[in-house]
Short mmCIF file of C-alpha atoms and ligand atoms in Angstrom, two decimals:
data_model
loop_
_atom_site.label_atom_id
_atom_site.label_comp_id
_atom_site.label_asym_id
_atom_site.label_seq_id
_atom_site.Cartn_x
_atom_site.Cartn_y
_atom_site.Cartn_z
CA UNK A 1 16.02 -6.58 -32.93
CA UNK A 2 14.93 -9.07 -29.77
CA UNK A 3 15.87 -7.29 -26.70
CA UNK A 4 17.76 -10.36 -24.15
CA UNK A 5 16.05 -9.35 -21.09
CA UNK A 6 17.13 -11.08 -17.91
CA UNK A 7 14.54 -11.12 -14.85
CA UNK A 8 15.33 -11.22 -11.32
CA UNK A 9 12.99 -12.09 -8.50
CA UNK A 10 10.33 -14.95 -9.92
CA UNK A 11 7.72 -14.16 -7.28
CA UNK A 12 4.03 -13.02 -7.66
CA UNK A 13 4.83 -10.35 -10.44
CA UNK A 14 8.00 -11.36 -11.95
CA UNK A 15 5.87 -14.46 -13.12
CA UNK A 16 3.51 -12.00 -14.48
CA UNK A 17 6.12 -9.68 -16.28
CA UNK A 18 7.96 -13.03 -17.62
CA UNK A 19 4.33 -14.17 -18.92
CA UNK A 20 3.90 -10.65 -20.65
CA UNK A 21 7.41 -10.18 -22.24
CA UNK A 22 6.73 -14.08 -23.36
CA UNK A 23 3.84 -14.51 -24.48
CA UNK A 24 2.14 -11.07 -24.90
CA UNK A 25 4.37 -8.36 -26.51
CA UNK A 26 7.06 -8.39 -29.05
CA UNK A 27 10.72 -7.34 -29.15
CA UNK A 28 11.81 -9.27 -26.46
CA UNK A 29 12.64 -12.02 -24.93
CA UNK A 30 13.68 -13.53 -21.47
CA UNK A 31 17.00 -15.50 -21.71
CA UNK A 32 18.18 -15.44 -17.87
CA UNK A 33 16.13 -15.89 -14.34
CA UNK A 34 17.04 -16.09 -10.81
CA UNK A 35 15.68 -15.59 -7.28
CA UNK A 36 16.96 -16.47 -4.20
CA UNK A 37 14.33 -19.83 -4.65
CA UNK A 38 16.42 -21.49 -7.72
CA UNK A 39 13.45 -24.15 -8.09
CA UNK A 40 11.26 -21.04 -7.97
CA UNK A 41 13.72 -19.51 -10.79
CA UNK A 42 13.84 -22.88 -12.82
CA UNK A 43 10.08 -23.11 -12.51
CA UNK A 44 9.48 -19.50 -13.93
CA UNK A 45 11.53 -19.70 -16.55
CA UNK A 46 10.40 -19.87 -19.96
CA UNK A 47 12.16 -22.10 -22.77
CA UNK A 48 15.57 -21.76 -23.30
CA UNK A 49 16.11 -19.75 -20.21
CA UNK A 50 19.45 -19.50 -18.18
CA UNK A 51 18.59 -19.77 -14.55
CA UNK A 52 21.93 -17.96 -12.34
CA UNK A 53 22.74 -18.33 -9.05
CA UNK A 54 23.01 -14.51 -8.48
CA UNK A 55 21.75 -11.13 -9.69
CA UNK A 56 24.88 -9.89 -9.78
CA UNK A 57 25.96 -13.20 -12.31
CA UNK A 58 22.85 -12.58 -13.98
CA UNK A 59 23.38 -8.71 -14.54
CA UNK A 60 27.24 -9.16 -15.77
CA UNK A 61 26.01 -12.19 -18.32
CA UNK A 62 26.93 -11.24 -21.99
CA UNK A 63 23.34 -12.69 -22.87
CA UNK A 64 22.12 -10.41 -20.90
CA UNK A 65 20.79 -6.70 -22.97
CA UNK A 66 18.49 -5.85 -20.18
CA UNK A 67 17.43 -6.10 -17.07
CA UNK A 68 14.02 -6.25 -14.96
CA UNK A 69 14.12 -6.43 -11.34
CA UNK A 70 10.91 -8.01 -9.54
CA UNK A 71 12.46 -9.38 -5.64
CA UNK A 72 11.52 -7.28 -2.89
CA UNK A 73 12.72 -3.64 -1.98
CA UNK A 74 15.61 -3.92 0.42
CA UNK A 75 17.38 -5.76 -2.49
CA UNK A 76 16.80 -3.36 -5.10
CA UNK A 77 19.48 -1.23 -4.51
CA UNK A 78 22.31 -3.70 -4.90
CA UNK A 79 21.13 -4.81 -7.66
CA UNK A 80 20.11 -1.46 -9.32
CA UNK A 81 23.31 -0.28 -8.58
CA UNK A 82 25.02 -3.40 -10.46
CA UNK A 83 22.87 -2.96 -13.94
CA UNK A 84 24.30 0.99 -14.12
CA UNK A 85 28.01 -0.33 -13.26
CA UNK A 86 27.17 -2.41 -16.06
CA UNK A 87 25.54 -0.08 -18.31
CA UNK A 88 22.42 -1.92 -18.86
CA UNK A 89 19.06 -0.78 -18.77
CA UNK A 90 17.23 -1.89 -16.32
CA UNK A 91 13.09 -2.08 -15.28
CA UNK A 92 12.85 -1.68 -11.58
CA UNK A 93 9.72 -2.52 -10.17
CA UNK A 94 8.76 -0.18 -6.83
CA UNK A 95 9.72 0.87 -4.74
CA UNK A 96 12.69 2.34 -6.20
CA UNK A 97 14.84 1.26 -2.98
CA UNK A 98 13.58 1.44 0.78
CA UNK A 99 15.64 4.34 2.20
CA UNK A 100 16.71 8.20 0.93
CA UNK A 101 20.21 7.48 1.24
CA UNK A 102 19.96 4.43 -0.84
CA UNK A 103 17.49 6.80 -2.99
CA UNK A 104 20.32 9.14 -3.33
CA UNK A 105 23.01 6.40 -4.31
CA UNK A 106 21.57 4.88 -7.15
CA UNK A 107 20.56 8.85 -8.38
CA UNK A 108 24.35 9.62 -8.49
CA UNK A 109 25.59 6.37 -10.24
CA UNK A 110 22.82 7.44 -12.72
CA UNK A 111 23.89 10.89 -13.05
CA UNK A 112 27.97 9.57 -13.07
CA UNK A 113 27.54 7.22 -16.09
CA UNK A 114 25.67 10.23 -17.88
CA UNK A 115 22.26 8.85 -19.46
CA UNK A 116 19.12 7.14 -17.79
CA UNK A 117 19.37 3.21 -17.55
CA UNK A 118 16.40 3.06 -14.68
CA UNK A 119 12.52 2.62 -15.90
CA UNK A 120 10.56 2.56 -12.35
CA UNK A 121 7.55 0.20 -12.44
CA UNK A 122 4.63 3.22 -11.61
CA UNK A 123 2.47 1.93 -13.88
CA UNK A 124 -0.52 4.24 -13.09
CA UNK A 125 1.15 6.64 -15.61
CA UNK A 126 0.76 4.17 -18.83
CA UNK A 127 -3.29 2.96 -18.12
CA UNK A 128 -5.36 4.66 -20.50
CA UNK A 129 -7.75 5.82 -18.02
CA UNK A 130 -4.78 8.15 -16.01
CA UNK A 131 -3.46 9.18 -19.43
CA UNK A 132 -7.02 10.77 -20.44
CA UNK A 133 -7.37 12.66 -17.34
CA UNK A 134 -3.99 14.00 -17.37
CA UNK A 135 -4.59 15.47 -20.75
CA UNK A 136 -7.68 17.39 -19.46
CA UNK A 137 -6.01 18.89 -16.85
CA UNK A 138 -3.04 19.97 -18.47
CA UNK A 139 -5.28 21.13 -21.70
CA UNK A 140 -6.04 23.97 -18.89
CA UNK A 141 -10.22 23.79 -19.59
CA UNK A 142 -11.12 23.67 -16.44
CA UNK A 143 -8.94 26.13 -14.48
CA UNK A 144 -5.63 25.33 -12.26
CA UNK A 145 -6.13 21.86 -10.57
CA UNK A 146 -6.83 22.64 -6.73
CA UNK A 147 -7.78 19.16 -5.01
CA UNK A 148 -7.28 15.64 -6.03
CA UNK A 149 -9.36 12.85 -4.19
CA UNK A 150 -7.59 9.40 -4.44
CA UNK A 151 -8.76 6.02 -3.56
CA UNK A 152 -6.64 2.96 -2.84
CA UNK A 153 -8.64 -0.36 -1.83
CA UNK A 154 -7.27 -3.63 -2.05
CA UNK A 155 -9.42 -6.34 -0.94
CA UNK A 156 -7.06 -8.25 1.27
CA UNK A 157 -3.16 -8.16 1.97
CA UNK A 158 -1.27 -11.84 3.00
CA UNK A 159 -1.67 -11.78 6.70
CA UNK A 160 1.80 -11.40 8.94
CA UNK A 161 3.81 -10.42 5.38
CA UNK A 162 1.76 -7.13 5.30
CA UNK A 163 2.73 -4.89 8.12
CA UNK A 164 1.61 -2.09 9.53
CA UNK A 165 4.14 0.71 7.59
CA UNK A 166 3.23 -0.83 4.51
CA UNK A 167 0.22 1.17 3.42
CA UNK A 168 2.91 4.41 3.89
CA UNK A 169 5.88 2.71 2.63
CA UNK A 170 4.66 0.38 -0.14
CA UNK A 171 1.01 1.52 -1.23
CA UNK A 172 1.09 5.23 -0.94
CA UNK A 173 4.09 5.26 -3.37
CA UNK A 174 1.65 4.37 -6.26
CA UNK A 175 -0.94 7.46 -5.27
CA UNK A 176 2.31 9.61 -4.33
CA UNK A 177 3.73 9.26 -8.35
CA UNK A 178 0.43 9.45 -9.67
CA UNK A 179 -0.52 12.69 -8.22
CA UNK A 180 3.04 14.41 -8.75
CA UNK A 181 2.48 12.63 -12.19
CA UNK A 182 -1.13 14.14 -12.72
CA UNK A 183 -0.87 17.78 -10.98
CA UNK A 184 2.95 18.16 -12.69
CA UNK A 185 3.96 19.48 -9.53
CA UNK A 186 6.49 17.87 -6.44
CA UNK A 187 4.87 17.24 -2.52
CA UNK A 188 6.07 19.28 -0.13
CA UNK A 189 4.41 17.84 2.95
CA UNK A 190 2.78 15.33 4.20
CA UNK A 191 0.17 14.46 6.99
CA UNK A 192 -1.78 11.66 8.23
CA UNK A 193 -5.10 10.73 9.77
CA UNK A 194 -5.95 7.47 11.36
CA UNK A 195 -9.82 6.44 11.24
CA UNK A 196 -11.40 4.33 13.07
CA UNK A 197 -9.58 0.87 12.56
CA UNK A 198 -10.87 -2.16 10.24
CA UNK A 199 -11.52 -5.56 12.35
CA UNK A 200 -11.22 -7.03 8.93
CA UNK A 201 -7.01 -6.31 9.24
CA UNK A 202 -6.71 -7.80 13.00
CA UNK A 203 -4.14 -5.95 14.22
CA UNK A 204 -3.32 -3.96 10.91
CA UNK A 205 -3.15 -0.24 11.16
CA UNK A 206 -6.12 0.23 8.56
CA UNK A 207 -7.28 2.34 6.96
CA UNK A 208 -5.40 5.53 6.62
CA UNK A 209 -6.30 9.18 5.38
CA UNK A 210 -3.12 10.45 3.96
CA UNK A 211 -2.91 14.33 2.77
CA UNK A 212 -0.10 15.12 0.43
CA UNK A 213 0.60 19.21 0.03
CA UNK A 214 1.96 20.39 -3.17
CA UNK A 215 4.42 22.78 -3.79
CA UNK A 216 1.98 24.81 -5.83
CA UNK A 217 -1.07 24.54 -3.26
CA UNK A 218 -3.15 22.09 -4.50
CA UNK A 219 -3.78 19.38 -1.99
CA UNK A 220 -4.22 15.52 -2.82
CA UNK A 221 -6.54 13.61 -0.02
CA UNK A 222 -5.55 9.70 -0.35
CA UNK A 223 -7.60 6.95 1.45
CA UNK A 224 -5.94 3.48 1.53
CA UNK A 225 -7.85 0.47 2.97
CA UNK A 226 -5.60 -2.70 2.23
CA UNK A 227 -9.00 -4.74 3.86
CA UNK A 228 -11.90 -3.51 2.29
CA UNK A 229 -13.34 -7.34 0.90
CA UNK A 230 -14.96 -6.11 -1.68
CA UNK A 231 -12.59 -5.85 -4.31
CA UNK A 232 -9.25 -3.86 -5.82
CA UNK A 233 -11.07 -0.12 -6.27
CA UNK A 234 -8.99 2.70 -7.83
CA UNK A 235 -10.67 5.90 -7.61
CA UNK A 236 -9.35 9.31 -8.49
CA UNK A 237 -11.23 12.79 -9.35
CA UNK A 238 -9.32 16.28 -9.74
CA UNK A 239 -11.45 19.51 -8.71
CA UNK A 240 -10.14 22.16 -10.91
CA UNK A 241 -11.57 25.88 -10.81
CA UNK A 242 -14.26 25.55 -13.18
CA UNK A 243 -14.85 21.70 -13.07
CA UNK A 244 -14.39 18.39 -11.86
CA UNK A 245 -12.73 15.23 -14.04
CA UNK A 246 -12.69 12.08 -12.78
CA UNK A 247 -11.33 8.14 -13.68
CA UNK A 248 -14.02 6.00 -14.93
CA UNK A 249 -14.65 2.72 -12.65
CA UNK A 250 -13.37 0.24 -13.97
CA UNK A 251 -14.27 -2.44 -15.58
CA UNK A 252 -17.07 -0.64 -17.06
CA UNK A 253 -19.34 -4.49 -17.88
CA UNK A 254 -22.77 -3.43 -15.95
CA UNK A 255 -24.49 -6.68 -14.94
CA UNK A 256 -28.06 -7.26 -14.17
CA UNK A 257 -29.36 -10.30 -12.50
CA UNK A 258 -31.58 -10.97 -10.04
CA UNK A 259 -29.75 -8.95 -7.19
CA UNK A 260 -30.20 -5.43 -9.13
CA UNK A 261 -27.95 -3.77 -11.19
CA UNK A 262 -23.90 -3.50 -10.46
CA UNK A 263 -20.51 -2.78 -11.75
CA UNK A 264 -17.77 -5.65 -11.65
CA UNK A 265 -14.97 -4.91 -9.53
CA UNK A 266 -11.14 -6.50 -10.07
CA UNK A 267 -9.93 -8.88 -7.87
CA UNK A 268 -6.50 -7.34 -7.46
CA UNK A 269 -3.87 -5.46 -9.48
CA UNK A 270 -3.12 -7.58 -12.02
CA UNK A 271 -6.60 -7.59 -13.62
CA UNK A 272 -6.96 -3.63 -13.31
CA UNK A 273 -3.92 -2.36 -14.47
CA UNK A 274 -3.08 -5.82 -16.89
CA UNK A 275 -3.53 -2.89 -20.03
CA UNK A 276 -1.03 -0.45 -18.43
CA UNK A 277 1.67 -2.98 -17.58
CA UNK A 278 1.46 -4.26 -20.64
CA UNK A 279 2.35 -0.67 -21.80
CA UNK A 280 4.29 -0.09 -19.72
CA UNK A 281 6.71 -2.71 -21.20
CA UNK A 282 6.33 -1.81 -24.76
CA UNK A 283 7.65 1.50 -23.41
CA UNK A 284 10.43 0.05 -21.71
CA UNK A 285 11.38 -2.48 -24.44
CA UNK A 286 11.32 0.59 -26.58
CA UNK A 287 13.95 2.84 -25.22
CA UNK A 288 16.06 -0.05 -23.25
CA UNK A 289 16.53 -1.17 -26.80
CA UNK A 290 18.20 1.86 -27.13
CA UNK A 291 20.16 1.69 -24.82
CA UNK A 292 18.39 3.99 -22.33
CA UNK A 293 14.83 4.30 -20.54
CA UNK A 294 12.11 6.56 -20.66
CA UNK A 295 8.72 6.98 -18.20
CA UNK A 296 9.20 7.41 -14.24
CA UNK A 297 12.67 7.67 -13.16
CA UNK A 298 15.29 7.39 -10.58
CA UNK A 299 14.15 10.98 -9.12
CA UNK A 300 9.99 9.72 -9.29
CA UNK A 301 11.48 6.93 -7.48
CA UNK A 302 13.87 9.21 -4.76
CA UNK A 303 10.27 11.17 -4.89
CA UNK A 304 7.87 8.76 -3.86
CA UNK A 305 10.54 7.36 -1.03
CA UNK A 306 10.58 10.75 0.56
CA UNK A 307 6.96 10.57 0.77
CA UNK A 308 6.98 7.17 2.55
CA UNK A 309 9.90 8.12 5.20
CA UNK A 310 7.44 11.50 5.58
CA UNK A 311 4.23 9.83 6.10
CA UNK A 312 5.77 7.60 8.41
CA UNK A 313 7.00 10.44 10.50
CA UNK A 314 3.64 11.22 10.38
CA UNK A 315 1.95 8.95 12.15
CA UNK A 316 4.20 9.08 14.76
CA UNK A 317 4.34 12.73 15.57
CA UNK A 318 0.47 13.39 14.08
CA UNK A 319 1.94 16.99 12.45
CA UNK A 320 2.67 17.47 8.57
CA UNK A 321 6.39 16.72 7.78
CA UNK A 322 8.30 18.32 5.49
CA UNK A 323 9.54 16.46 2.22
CA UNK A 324 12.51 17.87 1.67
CA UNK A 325 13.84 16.84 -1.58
CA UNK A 326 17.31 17.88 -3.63
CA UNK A 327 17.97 19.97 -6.59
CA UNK A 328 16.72 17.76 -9.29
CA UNK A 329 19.85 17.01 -11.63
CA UNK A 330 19.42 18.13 -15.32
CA UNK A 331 19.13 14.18 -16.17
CA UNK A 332 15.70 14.00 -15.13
CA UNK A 333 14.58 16.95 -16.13
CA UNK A 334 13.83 15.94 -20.05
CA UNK A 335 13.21 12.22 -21.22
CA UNK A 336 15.29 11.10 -23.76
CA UNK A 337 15.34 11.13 -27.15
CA UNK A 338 14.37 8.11 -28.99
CA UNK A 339 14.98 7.11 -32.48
CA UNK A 340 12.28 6.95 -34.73
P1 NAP B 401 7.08 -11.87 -4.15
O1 NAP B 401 5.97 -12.70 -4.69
O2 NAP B 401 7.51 -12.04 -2.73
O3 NAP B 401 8.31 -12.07 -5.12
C1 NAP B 401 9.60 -11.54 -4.88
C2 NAP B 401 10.57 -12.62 -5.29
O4 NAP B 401 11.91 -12.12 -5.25
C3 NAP B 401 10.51 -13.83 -4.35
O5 NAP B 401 10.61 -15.01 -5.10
C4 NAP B 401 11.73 -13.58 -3.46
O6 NAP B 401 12.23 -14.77 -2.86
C5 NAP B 401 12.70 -13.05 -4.48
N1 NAP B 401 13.81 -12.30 -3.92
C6 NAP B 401 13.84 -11.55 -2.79
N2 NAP B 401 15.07 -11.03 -2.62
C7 NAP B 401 15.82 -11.43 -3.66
C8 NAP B 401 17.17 -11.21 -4.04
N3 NAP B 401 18.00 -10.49 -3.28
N4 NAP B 401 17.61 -11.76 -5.18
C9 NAP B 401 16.79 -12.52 -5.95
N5 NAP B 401 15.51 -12.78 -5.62
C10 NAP B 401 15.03 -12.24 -4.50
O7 NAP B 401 6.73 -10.32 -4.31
P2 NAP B 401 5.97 -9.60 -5.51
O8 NAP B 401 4.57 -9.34 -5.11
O9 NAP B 401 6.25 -10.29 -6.79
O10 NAP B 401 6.71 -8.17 -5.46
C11 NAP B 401 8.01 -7.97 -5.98
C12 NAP B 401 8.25 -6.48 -6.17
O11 NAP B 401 7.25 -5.97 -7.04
C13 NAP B 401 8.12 -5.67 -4.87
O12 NAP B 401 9.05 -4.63 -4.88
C14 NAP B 401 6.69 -5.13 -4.92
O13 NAP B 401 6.49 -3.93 -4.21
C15 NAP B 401 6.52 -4.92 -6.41
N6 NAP B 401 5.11 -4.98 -6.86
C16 NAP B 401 4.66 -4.00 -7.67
C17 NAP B 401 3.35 -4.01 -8.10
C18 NAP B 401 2.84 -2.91 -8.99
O14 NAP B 401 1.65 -2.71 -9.06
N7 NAP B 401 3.70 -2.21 -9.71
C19 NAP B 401 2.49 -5.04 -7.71
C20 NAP B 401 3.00 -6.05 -6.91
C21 NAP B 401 4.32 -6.03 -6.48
P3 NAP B 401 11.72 -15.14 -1.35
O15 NAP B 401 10.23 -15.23 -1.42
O16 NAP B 401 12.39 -16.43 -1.05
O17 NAP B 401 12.16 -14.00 -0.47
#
């Protein structure tokens, strides 16, 4: 079966996700665009493509089996909220939604119509790399996990689009669900340090030193620097009790030349993680075909939004903030079932 996937937002990475469920994987197939740019819609989409003049047109469209939603955060909600009304499955790329209460609205629609639709697009968890050191920590060989040292660099962000919140409320997210992700544990807390600031962001606030306390002690250190010029630079290395396991750098080509010896860097996202969104889909394609979703939910998305609101708070009052989160509903506490 060809899942009829319908795509909304045609910006930077819906182009990219369109590209992917075209051209690169199987068992799907886009059949319906829009964005708020209808050229930009009728430009992105692929032969045979419907482009609608709303999500929520889109969303109710018989043609339509699934969903994947690419605009920008403040809309997510509406439109998250319209694929469960509708009982479609639906890929949401993050941030879930931009507030807890919206956090909390699209968690009890969920919970109401009584199986997961919502795939959240932290896809950290499906690169290869994340998956391998995972698996070491939770085979148990080197003790309890006590620290985890993350790294966030991009090289630049677009100037005056990119504000100041944005390495707490749009960044952090992806080190937030990773770490929850890797240490199977929640954040309780979180605090942040302000360095010395970049002159390569202007007026950003750049970089920041975020620490994220977990309910079971361990303690995650996070450095973003949205400026750094040098590249996209992922780092990540878990100190356990009785040893140390760390990502690879990545991409692993070593080049010699006449300057010495060095290690390419990506450019940006898309070339890092291009493996793990592509897996990320086959996941997605997989259960939505079903009728349901799999991977980081609704409550890793309510998760990593807490964490934004709290580092924000953060900066402001320079203390650690609580993250206080709900009960977790028995929904997300066991993925799914899928067919073989
Ligand atoms: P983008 O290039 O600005 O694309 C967003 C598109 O959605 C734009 O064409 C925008 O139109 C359109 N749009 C905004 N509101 C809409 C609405 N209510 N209905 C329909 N279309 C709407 O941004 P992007 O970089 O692709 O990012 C999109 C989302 O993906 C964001 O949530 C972002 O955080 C996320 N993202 C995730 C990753 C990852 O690694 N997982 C990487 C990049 C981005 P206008 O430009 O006219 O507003």
């Amino acid at each position: 079966m060809t899942l009829a996937v319908g795509v909304i937002g045609t910006g930077m990475i819906g182009q990219d996700h369109i590209r992917r469920l075209t051209q690169v994987l199987s068992g799907a197939r886009v059949v319906a665009v829009t964005d708020i740019d209808r050229d930009r819609a009728a430009a992105a989409a692929p032969e045979g493509a419907k482009v609608f003049d709303t999500p929520q047109a889109l969303v109710r469209s018989d043609t339509v089996e699934a969903v994947v939603i690419c605009s920008w955060g403040p809309a997510h909600e509406e439109q998250l909220l319209d694929c469960i009304a509708a009982g479609k499955p639906v890929f949401c790329e993050k941030p879930l939604v931009t507030s807890e209460a919206a956090a909390l609205r699209v968690m009890e629609a969920e919970v109401a119509f009584g199986h997961r639709l919502v795939q959240v697009g932290f896809m950290r968890r499906f690169d290869a790399d994340y998956r391998r050191l995972k698996a070491v920590i939770d085979g148990g060989t080197l003790g309890a996990p006590l620290m985890y040292h993350s790294v966030h660099r991009n090289a630049s962000v677009p100037e005056g689009l990119y504000t100041s919140d944005m390495p707490l409320n749009d960044t952090l997210v992806h080190d937030a669900d990773i770490s929850r992700w890797l240490l199977s544990d929640e954040i309780t807390g979180v605090e942040v340090r302000l360095p010395r600031r970049s002159r390569q962001g202007g007026e950003l606030r750049d970089p920041h030193i975020v620490l994220l306390h977990m309910a079971g002690g361990a303690v995650v250190d996070v450095e973003i620097s949205v400026n750094i010029a040098y590249g996209y630079d992922i780092r990540g290395e878990v100190s356990c009790e009785t040893g140390v396991a760390a990502l690879p750098n990545r991409p692993a080509t070593v080049i010699s030349d006449m300057h010495g010896i060095r290690q390419a860097i990506p450019a940006d996202w898309r070339e890092r993680f291009i493996e793990a969104y592509d897996q990320e889909f086959r996941e997605w394609i997989a259960a939505a075909g079903q009728g349901t979703a799999t991977g980081p939910s609704t409550w890793d998305g309510y998760a990593a939004t807490l964490v934004a609101d709290a580092a924000l708070r953060a900066v402001s009052s320079g203390n650690l903030e609580v993250v206080g989160m709900r009960e977790k509903p028995d929904l997300y506490s066991q993925q799914p079932r899928l067919a073989a």
